[in-house]
Amino acid sequence: MTENTQQQPASNPELPTQYAPAEVEGKLYERWVERGYFEADAKSDKPAYTIVIPPPNVTGSLHLGHAFEHTLIDALTRRKRMQGYETLWQPGMDHAGIATQNVVERELAKEGKSRHDLGREAFVERVWQWKAESGGQISGQMRRLGDGVDWSRERFTMDEGLSQAVQTIFKRLYDDELIYRAERIINWCPRCLTAISDIEVEYQDDEGELVSIRYGEGDASIVVATTRAETMLGDTAVAVHPDDERYAHLVGTEIELPLTGRRIPVVADEHVDPEFGTGAVKVTPAHDPNDFEIGQRHGLPNLAIMDEHAVITVHGPFQGLDRLEARSAIVGALRAEGRIVAEKRPYTHSVGHCSRCKTTIEPRLSLQWWVKVGPLAKAAGDAVRDGKVKIHPQEMEKRYFDWVDNLHDWCISRQLWWGHRIPVWYGPNGEIVCVGPDEQPPPATAGGTPTGEGWTQDTDVLDTWFSSGLWPFSTLGWPEQTESLEKFYPNSVLVTGYDILFFWVARMMMFGLYAMDGTPPFHTIALHGMVRDQFGKKMSKSFGNAVNPLDWMDTYGSDAVRFTLANGANPGVDVPIGEDWVKASRNFANKIWNATRFALMNGATVEGELPPVEQQSAADRWILSRLNAVVAEVDAYYDDYQFAKLADALYHFAWDEVFDWYVELSKTTYFAGGEQARVSGRVLGEVLDVTLRLLHPIVPFVTETLWTTLTGKESLVIADWPSDSGFRDKAAEREIELVQRVVTEVRRFRSDQGLQPGQKVPARLSLDGTALAPHEAAIRQLLRLQPEGEAFSATATLPVAGATVALDLSGTIDVGAERKRLAKDLAAAEKEKAQALGKLGNEAFLAKAPDNVVDKIRTRLAKAEEDIARITAQLDRLPQA
C-alpha cells in the first residue's frame, strides 16, 4: 500500500484495556505542536496546499459551528500533509469591531463609565488590554479539538502587518477612484451608534401599525399610509405615478403637511405603484432609501428629524421624544385634528434589526465612505464564470451570482473607536489627503507639499469585513512580496459556511483579484451548511438547545465530536446533530480501540513484506481487495468534499468489514497457529495500518495512539497517505459474500427462534462442492454451531447460498411456548391486515380521507402482510411440539 520512512522508537507501549480520551488528547496535541508537524516551510520544494481559517471573532468561544468547520478543514489539511504537500492551515482572529467595542463598553458600564469618559486613545488601549487578558480563548479550544494549524503564523486583523495591508489597499482604491465619500442613506443602529452594511441587517416580521393620514384639504388632499408616522415630520413631498389620473390635477401643486405648518409639493415618479394602497406615498428623503432616490430625481430637500440616538430633533411638541414615543404622540395629534383616515393594529411587516444587538435599525442620511464595487464585483463574478474559481456545490453558484451581479456600493465607514482608522486627513481649508503606509500624515506633508496646522484625521474606522477581506494574502505578508506569499498564494480551497458567502467570500474575491493582479484568492470555494439540533432547529441560547462542544469533548472525547460532525457534512446542507449521535461515535472509537488491541494480542504485525497472494486465504484476499477499493472511494469523496460519504464509507468498512467480519473470520486461523496464522497476522497488520491512516484526518487522537503502537513509528501526522495498489480479487469477494449470506441468514433464524447470541446449537453443514467448504470452521465459530454428534436430529433445515444448514433445536427452546407466542403475533398481524383492508375497501372513506392518511393505511397493510409472511415461515421451520 504505502511505505513510511519514519524511524522506529526503541520499544512500543502496550495498550490499556480501555481508551481514555482525556488521558491521551492533550498530551498528543502538544507533542505534535512541539515537533513542528503543523509548521509550513515557504522554502520547501513540495507542492503547496493552503487553507486559511475563517477568522473567529476575538470575543468568541468555540461553538459547534466552529467545531464543525474546523473538523472539515483539519481533515483536508491532515490528508494533504500525508500526501506530501507543504501544507499551511493559517490561523488567526478577527478584531470584530462592533462586537468587541460592545464587550468592552459593557465592562466599563459596570464601573459606571463610558468610553467618552476615557477618551479615544485610552479606550483603544483598554480594548487591547481586554484582548490580551480575556480575548481569544478560542485558541485553547482549537487545541482541544485537534486543529493542525501553524501556530507560528497566527495573525490578528489589527496586527501591524495587517494594518499596513489595510492602509495600502485603501490608498490604492482611493487613488483609483474606487473609494469615495458621499452623503447617502445608510442603515444606522441607534444602540451601537454606527452605520452597518445591508448584510448586517436581519429582517424579521414585527407587529406594528399601519396608519392612513390625509394630507391637504378638500379636493387638494391626498391620503397616504405609513408604518412610521413619526417620519412625516421629515416629509418634503408626496409622490404619485405619472399616469395616475386620480392625482393628475395635483401634480406640480403644493399641499399642507399636517402638524408642521409647511407646504410640500406633489411630484410624479415612476417608482410609485398606483395599484398599492391609495397610489400615493409620502417622501422622506433623509430617512428612507427609496425616498432618497425620489428626492434626488426631483431636487427635494433632505430634512433630518432624528439624532444618532433616534430622538426627534425638530418641531417643538415632539422634540426630545424617542422615535417610538413620537410615533404614538404624532398619531394622537393627527387623530385630534381629524387627519387619521384608517388605523390597523397589529400590522405585521418586515423590519430590519442590527445583527449585533437586535435593535431596530433606522435609515439615516449620513456622510460616509464607500467602495465603488461595480468593476470589483464584475471581476469577482467573471472569475467563477470563467472557471478560475469553482464553487462547491455547484448549485450555490446562483446565490453567488445573484449577489455579486446586483451589488450596491459598499459603505465601509463605521462610527466606532476600535478598528482600522480611515487613513484620510482633513485640512483647515477643506483639503482632503489620503495617506499611504509609507507616507507621513499632515501637517508634516500632504502629497509632498508642506502644510500648516489644523489638520485632523477622520474619526471613523473601517468595516471589519474590509480587513478580513484581505485575509488570504495579508496574512502572508502582502503588500511585501514575501516567500510565503509566493509559495502559499492563492489558497487551494476556502472552506466556509454558505451564510457568509456575501459577508466575507465576495469581499475576498473582490480584493484578491484587485490586489493580486487578477489572481483569485482561492481555486475552490467549498460551502457547508449550518449546524442544527437533532430536530433540524437552529441552535440558540434563547431556544435552550445550544451546545458547548467542550462539554461533549469532556464526556465523549474530541474524536467522537469530530466524527459526528464529519458524518453529517453534506455539501451546502445544514447539519443536524444530537448527543446520541456523539455517543455512537464514541462507541466507534472504542470499537477501533478494542479491535486493534485484540489484533495486536493475536499476531497482527506490519513487520516484513506482505505475503504473496498464493499464500493468502480467501478472507485475506477479500479484505485486501476491499481495502484498496475503499482507499479509492475515500480519495474520490475527499476530492469532491463529500465528508459525510467518506465518513460513512470508513465507518462501515472499519466496523463491519474489518472488525466484524475479517477479524471474526480469521479467529480460527489465529487460534490454530502455524504458517497461515502468520500470513493472516501480517494481512491484518496491513489492513489496520491503512485503515488507521484513512481514519486519521477525521479522528486523529485514537488513530495516532493505535498506529504508533502497531507500527512503532513516530507519528501518523507525518505518515504517508495510502494509495490504491490496484489489487482486486472479485473471486475472493464473491466467496466471502457467500459466507456472509450463510451467517446472516442463520443468525436471523436464530434470532427469530429466540436463541441467545452465545447459545450453542448442534448443526450439520452440507458444504461439499461449494466455495463455502474451506470456511466451515469459521462459519461454525461465527454462528456458535457445535458438531452434530451421535444423537443429532435435525429439527430445522435452512437452504442458503447453495449449501444446507441443518439445526437441532431440541432442548434449546420451548417449542410449545414459542409456537404460542408466534401464534399470538400472527393473530395480531392478521387483525391489522383486516382493519387496513376494511378501510381501503370503503369507498366513502377513501373519498373523504386526505392522501397522507390513505398512504399511512397502505403502509400499515404492507407491514402487516410482511409480518404474516415472516411469522408463518418461522412457524413452518419450528419442530412439532
Short mmCIF file of N, CA and C in Angstrom, two decimals, residues 550-641:
data_model
loop_
_atom_site.label_atom_id
_atom_site.label_comp_id
_atom_site.label_asym_id
_atom_site.label_seq_id
_atom_site.Cartn_x
_atom_site.Cartn_y
_atom_site.Cartn_z
N LEU A 550 -17.29 21.73 24.04
CA LEU A 550 -16.30 21.30 25.03
C LEU A 550 -16.92 20.32 26.03
N ASP A 551 -18.22 20.51 26.31
CA ASP A 551 -18.89 19.57 27.21
C ASP A 551 -18.91 18.17 26.61
N TRP A 552 -19.23 18.10 25.32
CA TRP A 552 -19.24 16.80 24.65
C TRP A 552 -17.83 16.21 24.54
N MET A 553 -16.85 17.08 24.31
CA MET A 553 -15.47 16.60 24.24
C MET A 553 -15.03 16.03 25.59
N ASP A 554 -15.42 16.71 26.67
CA ASP A 554 -15.08 16.21 28.01
C ASP A 554 -15.70 14.85 28.27
N THR A 555 -16.92 14.66 27.80
CA THR A 555 -17.66 13.44 28.09
C THR A 555 -17.30 12.29 27.15
N TYR A 556 -17.17 12.59 25.86
CA TYR A 556 -17.04 11.53 24.86
C TYR A 556 -15.71 11.54 24.11
N GLY A 557 -14.94 12.61 24.26
CA GLY A 557 -13.69 12.72 23.54
C GLY A 557 -13.83 13.55 22.28
N SER A 558 -12.75 14.20 21.88
CA SER A 558 -12.78 15.07 20.70
C SER A 558 -13.02 14.28 19.42
N ASP A 559 -12.46 13.07 19.34
CA ASP A 559 -12.66 12.27 18.14
C ASP A 559 -14.14 11.99 17.90
N ALA A 560 -14.89 11.72 18.97
CA ALA A 560 -16.31 11.42 18.83
C ALA A 560 -17.07 12.63 18.29
N VAL A 561 -16.72 13.82 18.78
CA VAL A 561 -17.37 15.04 18.29
C VAL A 561 -17.00 15.27 16.82
N ARG A 562 -15.74 15.12 16.50
CA ARG A 562 -15.28 15.33 15.12
C ARG A 562 -15.95 14.35 14.16
N PHE A 563 -16.00 13.07 14.53
CA PHE A 563 -16.58 12.09 13.61
C PHE A 563 -18.07 12.36 13.40
N THR A 564 -18.77 12.74 14.46
CA THR A 564 -20.19 13.04 14.33
C THR A 564 -20.42 14.20 13.38
N LEU A 565 -19.60 15.24 13.50
CA LEU A 565 -19.75 16.41 12.64
C LEU A 565 -19.41 16.08 11.19
N ALA A 566 -18.33 15.35 10.97
CA ALA A 566 -17.96 14.98 9.60
C ALA A 566 -19.02 14.08 8.98
N ASN A 567 -19.60 13.22 9.78
CA ASN A 567 -20.57 12.25 9.28
C ASN A 567 -21.87 12.92 8.84
N GLY A 568 -22.08 14.19 9.23
CA GLY A 568 -23.28 14.91 8.82
C GLY A 568 -23.03 15.96 7.77
N ALA A 569 -21.79 16.02 7.28
CA ALA A 569 -21.38 17.16 6.43
C ALA A 569 -21.61 16.90 4.95
N ASN A 570 -22.85 17.05 4.52
CA ASN A 570 -23.14 17.03 3.09
C ASN A 570 -22.98 18.45 2.55
N PRO A 571 -22.33 18.62 1.38
CA PRO A 571 -22.02 19.97 0.89
C PRO A 571 -23.23 20.89 0.81
N GLY A 572 -23.08 22.08 1.41
CA GLY A 572 -24.10 23.11 1.31
C GLY A 572 -25.39 22.83 2.03
N VAL A 573 -25.43 21.77 2.85
CA VAL A 573 -26.66 21.36 3.52
C VAL A 573 -26.47 21.48 5.03
N ASP A 574 -27.51 21.94 5.72
CA ASP A 574 -27.43 22.08 7.17
C ASP A 574 -27.22 20.72 7.84
N VAL A 575 -26.58 20.77 9.01
CA VAL A 575 -26.14 19.55 9.69
C VAL A 575 -26.87 19.38 11.01
N PRO A 576 -27.79 18.42 11.12
CA PRO A 576 -28.40 18.15 12.42
C PRO A 576 -27.46 17.32 13.28
N ILE A 577 -27.45 17.59 14.58
CA ILE A 577 -26.57 16.84 15.48
C ILE A 577 -27.23 16.72 16.84
N GLY A 578 -27.12 15.53 17.43
CA GLY A 578 -27.67 15.28 18.75
C GLY A 578 -26.68 14.48 19.58
N GLU A 579 -26.86 14.49 20.89
CA GLU A 579 -25.90 13.84 21.77
C GLU A 579 -25.85 12.33 21.54
N ASP A 580 -26.98 11.74 21.19
CA ASP A 580 -26.99 10.29 20.95
C ASP A 580 -26.04 9.92 19.81
N TRP A 581 -25.93 10.82 18.82
CA TRP A 581 -25.04 10.55 17.70
C TRP A 581 -23.58 10.64 18.13
N VAL A 582 -23.29 11.54 19.06
CA VAL A 582 -21.93 11.64 19.59
C VAL A 582 -21.60 10.39 20.39
N LYS A 583 -22.58 9.89 21.15
CA LYS A 583 -22.36 8.63 21.87
C LYS A 583 -22.03 7.51 20.90
N ALA A 584 -22.75 7.45 19.78
CA ALA A 584 -22.50 6.40 18.78
C ALA A 584 -21.08 6.53 18.22
N SER A 585 -20.63 7.76 18.02
CA SER A 585 -19.26 7.96 17.51
C SER A 585 -18.23 7.58 18.57
N ARG A 586 -18.54 7.82 19.85
CA ARG A 586 -17.68 7.37 20.93
C ARG A 586 -17.56 5.85 20.91
N ASN A 587 -18.69 5.19 20.66
CA ASN A 587 -18.69 3.73 20.57
C ASN A 587 -17.82 3.25 19.40
N PHE A 588 -17.83 4.02 18.32
CA PHE A 588 -17.00 3.67 17.17
C PHE A 588 -15.52 3.77 17.54
N ALA A 589 -15.15 4.85 18.24
CA ALA A 589 -13.76 5.00 18.68
C ALA A 589 -13.36 3.84 19.59
N ASN A 590 -14.27 3.46 20.47
CA ASN A 590 -13.98 2.31 21.36
C ASN A 590 -13.84 1.02 20.56
N LYS A 591 -14.67 0.88 19.52
CA LYS A 591 -14.59 -0.33 18.69
C LYS A 591 -13.22 -0.39 18.00
N ILE A 592 -12.76 0.73 17.48
CA ILE A 592 -11.44 0.77 16.83
C ILE A 592 -10.37 0.36 17.84
N TRP A 593 -10.49 0.90 19.04
CA TRP A 593 -9.51 0.62 20.10
C TRP A 593 -9.50 -0.87 20.45
N ASN A 594 -10.67 -1.39 20.76
CA ASN A 594 -10.76 -2.78 21.22
C ASN A 594 -10.35 -3.77 20.14
N ALA A 595 -10.78 -3.51 18.90
CA ALA A 595 -10.44 -4.43 17.81
C ALA A 595 -8.95 -4.41 17.53
N THR A 596 -8.33 -3.23 17.58
CA THR A 596 -6.88 -3.14 17.34
C THR A 596 -6.13 -3.81 18.48
N ARG A 597 -6.60 -3.59 19.68
CA ARG A 597 -5.95 -4.23 20.83
C ARG A 597 -6.02 -5.76 20.70
N PHE A 598 -7.18 -6.29 20.31
CA PHE A 598 -7.32 -7.73 20.10
C PHE A 598 -6.36 -8.21 19.01
N ALA A 599 -6.30 -7.43 17.92
CA ALA A 599 -5.44 -7.83 16.81
C ALA A 599 -3.97 -7.89 17.23
N LEU A 600 -3.54 -6.89 18.00
CA LEU A 600 -2.15 -6.87 18.45
C LEU A 600 -1.85 -8.05 19.37
N MET A 601 -2.83 -8.44 20.17
CA MET A 601 -2.64 -9.57 21.08
C MET A 601 -2.62 -10.91 20.33
N ASN A 602 -3.08 -10.89 19.06
CA ASN A 602 -3.19 -12.14 18.32
C ASN A 602 -2.37 -12.14 17.03
N GLY A 603 -1.27 -11.43 17.07
CA GLY A 603 -0.29 -11.57 16.00
C GLY A 603 -0.34 -10.58 14.87
N ALA A 604 -1.20 -9.56 14.93
CA ALA A 604 -1.20 -8.56 13.87
C ALA A 604 0.13 -7.83 13.86
N THR A 605 0.71 -7.68 12.69
CA THR A 605 2.03 -7.06 12.59
C THR A 605 2.21 -6.38 11.25
N VAL A 606 3.11 -5.39 11.22
CA VAL A 606 3.45 -4.73 9.95
C VAL A 606 4.90 -5.08 9.56
N GLU A 607 5.50 -5.98 10.29
CA GLU A 607 6.89 -6.34 10.00
C GLU A 607 6.98 -7.25 8.77
N GLY A 608 7.97 -6.96 7.95
CA GLY A 608 8.20 -7.78 6.77
C GLY A 608 7.27 -7.43 5.63
N GLU A 609 7.52 -8.06 4.49
CA GLU A 609 6.71 -7.82 3.30
C GLU A 609 5.36 -8.52 3.44
N LEU A 610 4.38 -8.00 2.71
CA LEU A 610 3.08 -8.65 2.67
C LEU A 610 3.24 -10.00 1.97
N PRO A 611 2.75 -11.10 2.55
CA PRO A 611 2.90 -12.41 1.92
C PRO A 611 2.30 -12.42 0.51
N PRO A 612 2.87 -13.22 -0.40
CA PRO A 612 2.34 -13.29 -1.76
C PRO A 612 0.90 -13.80 -1.77
N VAL A 613 0.18 -13.45 -2.81
CA VAL A 613 -1.24 -13.76 -2.91
C VAL A 613 -1.50 -15.25 -2.76
N GLU A 614 -0.64 -16.10 -3.35
CA GLU A 614 -0.89 -17.53 -3.31
C GLU A 614 -0.83 -18.10 -1.90
N GLN A 615 -0.20 -17.37 -0.97
CA GLN A 615 -0.16 -17.84 0.42
C GLN A 615 -1.34 -17.33 1.25
N GLN A 616 -2.11 -16.43 0.70
CA GLN A 616 -3.19 -15.81 1.45
C GLN A 616 -4.47 -16.62 1.34
N SER A 617 -5.27 -16.57 2.42
CA SER A 617 -6.57 -17.21 2.40
C SER A 617 -7.55 -16.36 1.59
N ALA A 618 -8.72 -16.94 1.33
CA ALA A 618 -9.74 -16.18 0.61
C ALA A 618 -10.14 -14.94 1.41
N ALA A 619 -10.23 -15.09 2.74
CA ALA A 619 -10.57 -13.94 3.59
C ALA A 619 -9.50 -12.87 3.51
N ASP A 620 -8.21 -13.28 3.46
CA ASP A 620 -7.11 -12.32 3.32
C ASP A 620 -7.24 -11.55 2.02
N ARG A 621 -7.46 -12.29 0.94
CA ARG A 621 -7.53 -11.66 -0.38
C ARG A 621 -8.76 -10.74 -0.47
N TRP A 622 -9.85 -11.20 0.15
CA TRP A 622 -11.09 -10.39 0.14
C TRP A 622 -10.87 -9.06 0.85
N ILE A 623 -10.29 -9.07 2.04
CA ILE A 623 -10.16 -7.83 2.79
C ILE A 623 -9.15 -6.89 2.13
N LEU A 624 -8.10 -7.43 1.51
CA LEU A 624 -7.14 -6.57 0.81
C LEU A 624 -7.77 -5.97 -0.45
N SER A 625 -8.62 -6.74 -1.10
CA SER A 625 -9.33 -6.22 -2.28
C SER A 625 -10.27 -5.09 -1.86
N ARG A 626 -11.02 -5.32 -0.79
CA ARG A 626 -11.93 -4.29 -0.29
C ARG A 626 -11.17 -3.08 0.22
N LEU A 627 -10.02 -3.30 0.83
CA LEU A 627 -9.21 -2.20 1.36
C LEU A 627 -8.81 -1.24 0.25
N ASN A 628 -8.32 -1.79 -0.86
CA ASN A 628 -7.92 -0.93 -1.97
C ASN A 628 -9.11 -0.19 -2.57
N ALA A 629 -10.25 -0.87 -2.64
CA ALA A 629 -11.44 -0.21 -3.18
C ALA A 629 -11.86 0.96 -2.28
N VAL A 630 -11.74 0.78 -0.98
CA VAL A 630 -12.10 1.84 -0.04
C VAL A 630 -11.12 3.01 -0.13
N VAL A 631 -9.84 2.72 -0.30
CA VAL A 631 -8.86 3.80 -0.49
C VAL A 631 -9.27 4.67 -1.68
N ALA A 632 -9.61 4.03 -2.78
CA ALA A 632 -10.01 4.79 -3.98
C ALA A 632 -11.30 5.56 -3.73
N GLU A 633 -12.24 4.92 -3.02
CA GLU A 633 -13.53 5.56 -2.73
C GLU A 633 -13.34 6.79 -1.85
N VAL A 634 -12.55 6.65 -0.81
CA VAL A 634 -12.32 7.76 0.12
C VAL A 634 -11.60 8.91 -0.59
N ASP A 635 -10.62 8.60 -1.43
CA ASP A 635 -9.94 9.65 -2.18
C ASP A 635 -10.91 10.44 -3.05
N ALA A 636 -11.80 9.73 -3.73
CA ALA A 636 -12.77 10.40 -4.59
C ALA A 636 -13.70 11.29 -3.78
N TYR A 637 -14.12 10.83 -2.61
CA TYR A 637 -15.00 11.65 -1.77
C TYR A 637 -14.27 12.88 -1.25
N TYR A 638 -13.02 12.73 -0.86
CA TYR A 638 -12.25 13.89 -0.39
C TYR A 638 -12.14 14.94 -1.50
N ASP A 639 -11.83 14.49 -2.70
CA ASP A 639 -11.65 15.43 -3.81
C ASP A 639 -12.94 16.13 -4.18
N ASP A 640 -14.08 15.55 -3.77
CA ASP A 640 -15.38 16.16 -4.06
C ASP A 640 -16.00 16.78 -2.81
N TYR A 641 -15.23 16.86 -1.71
CA TYR A 641 -15.66 17.46 -0.45
C TYR A 641 -16.93 16.79 0.10
#
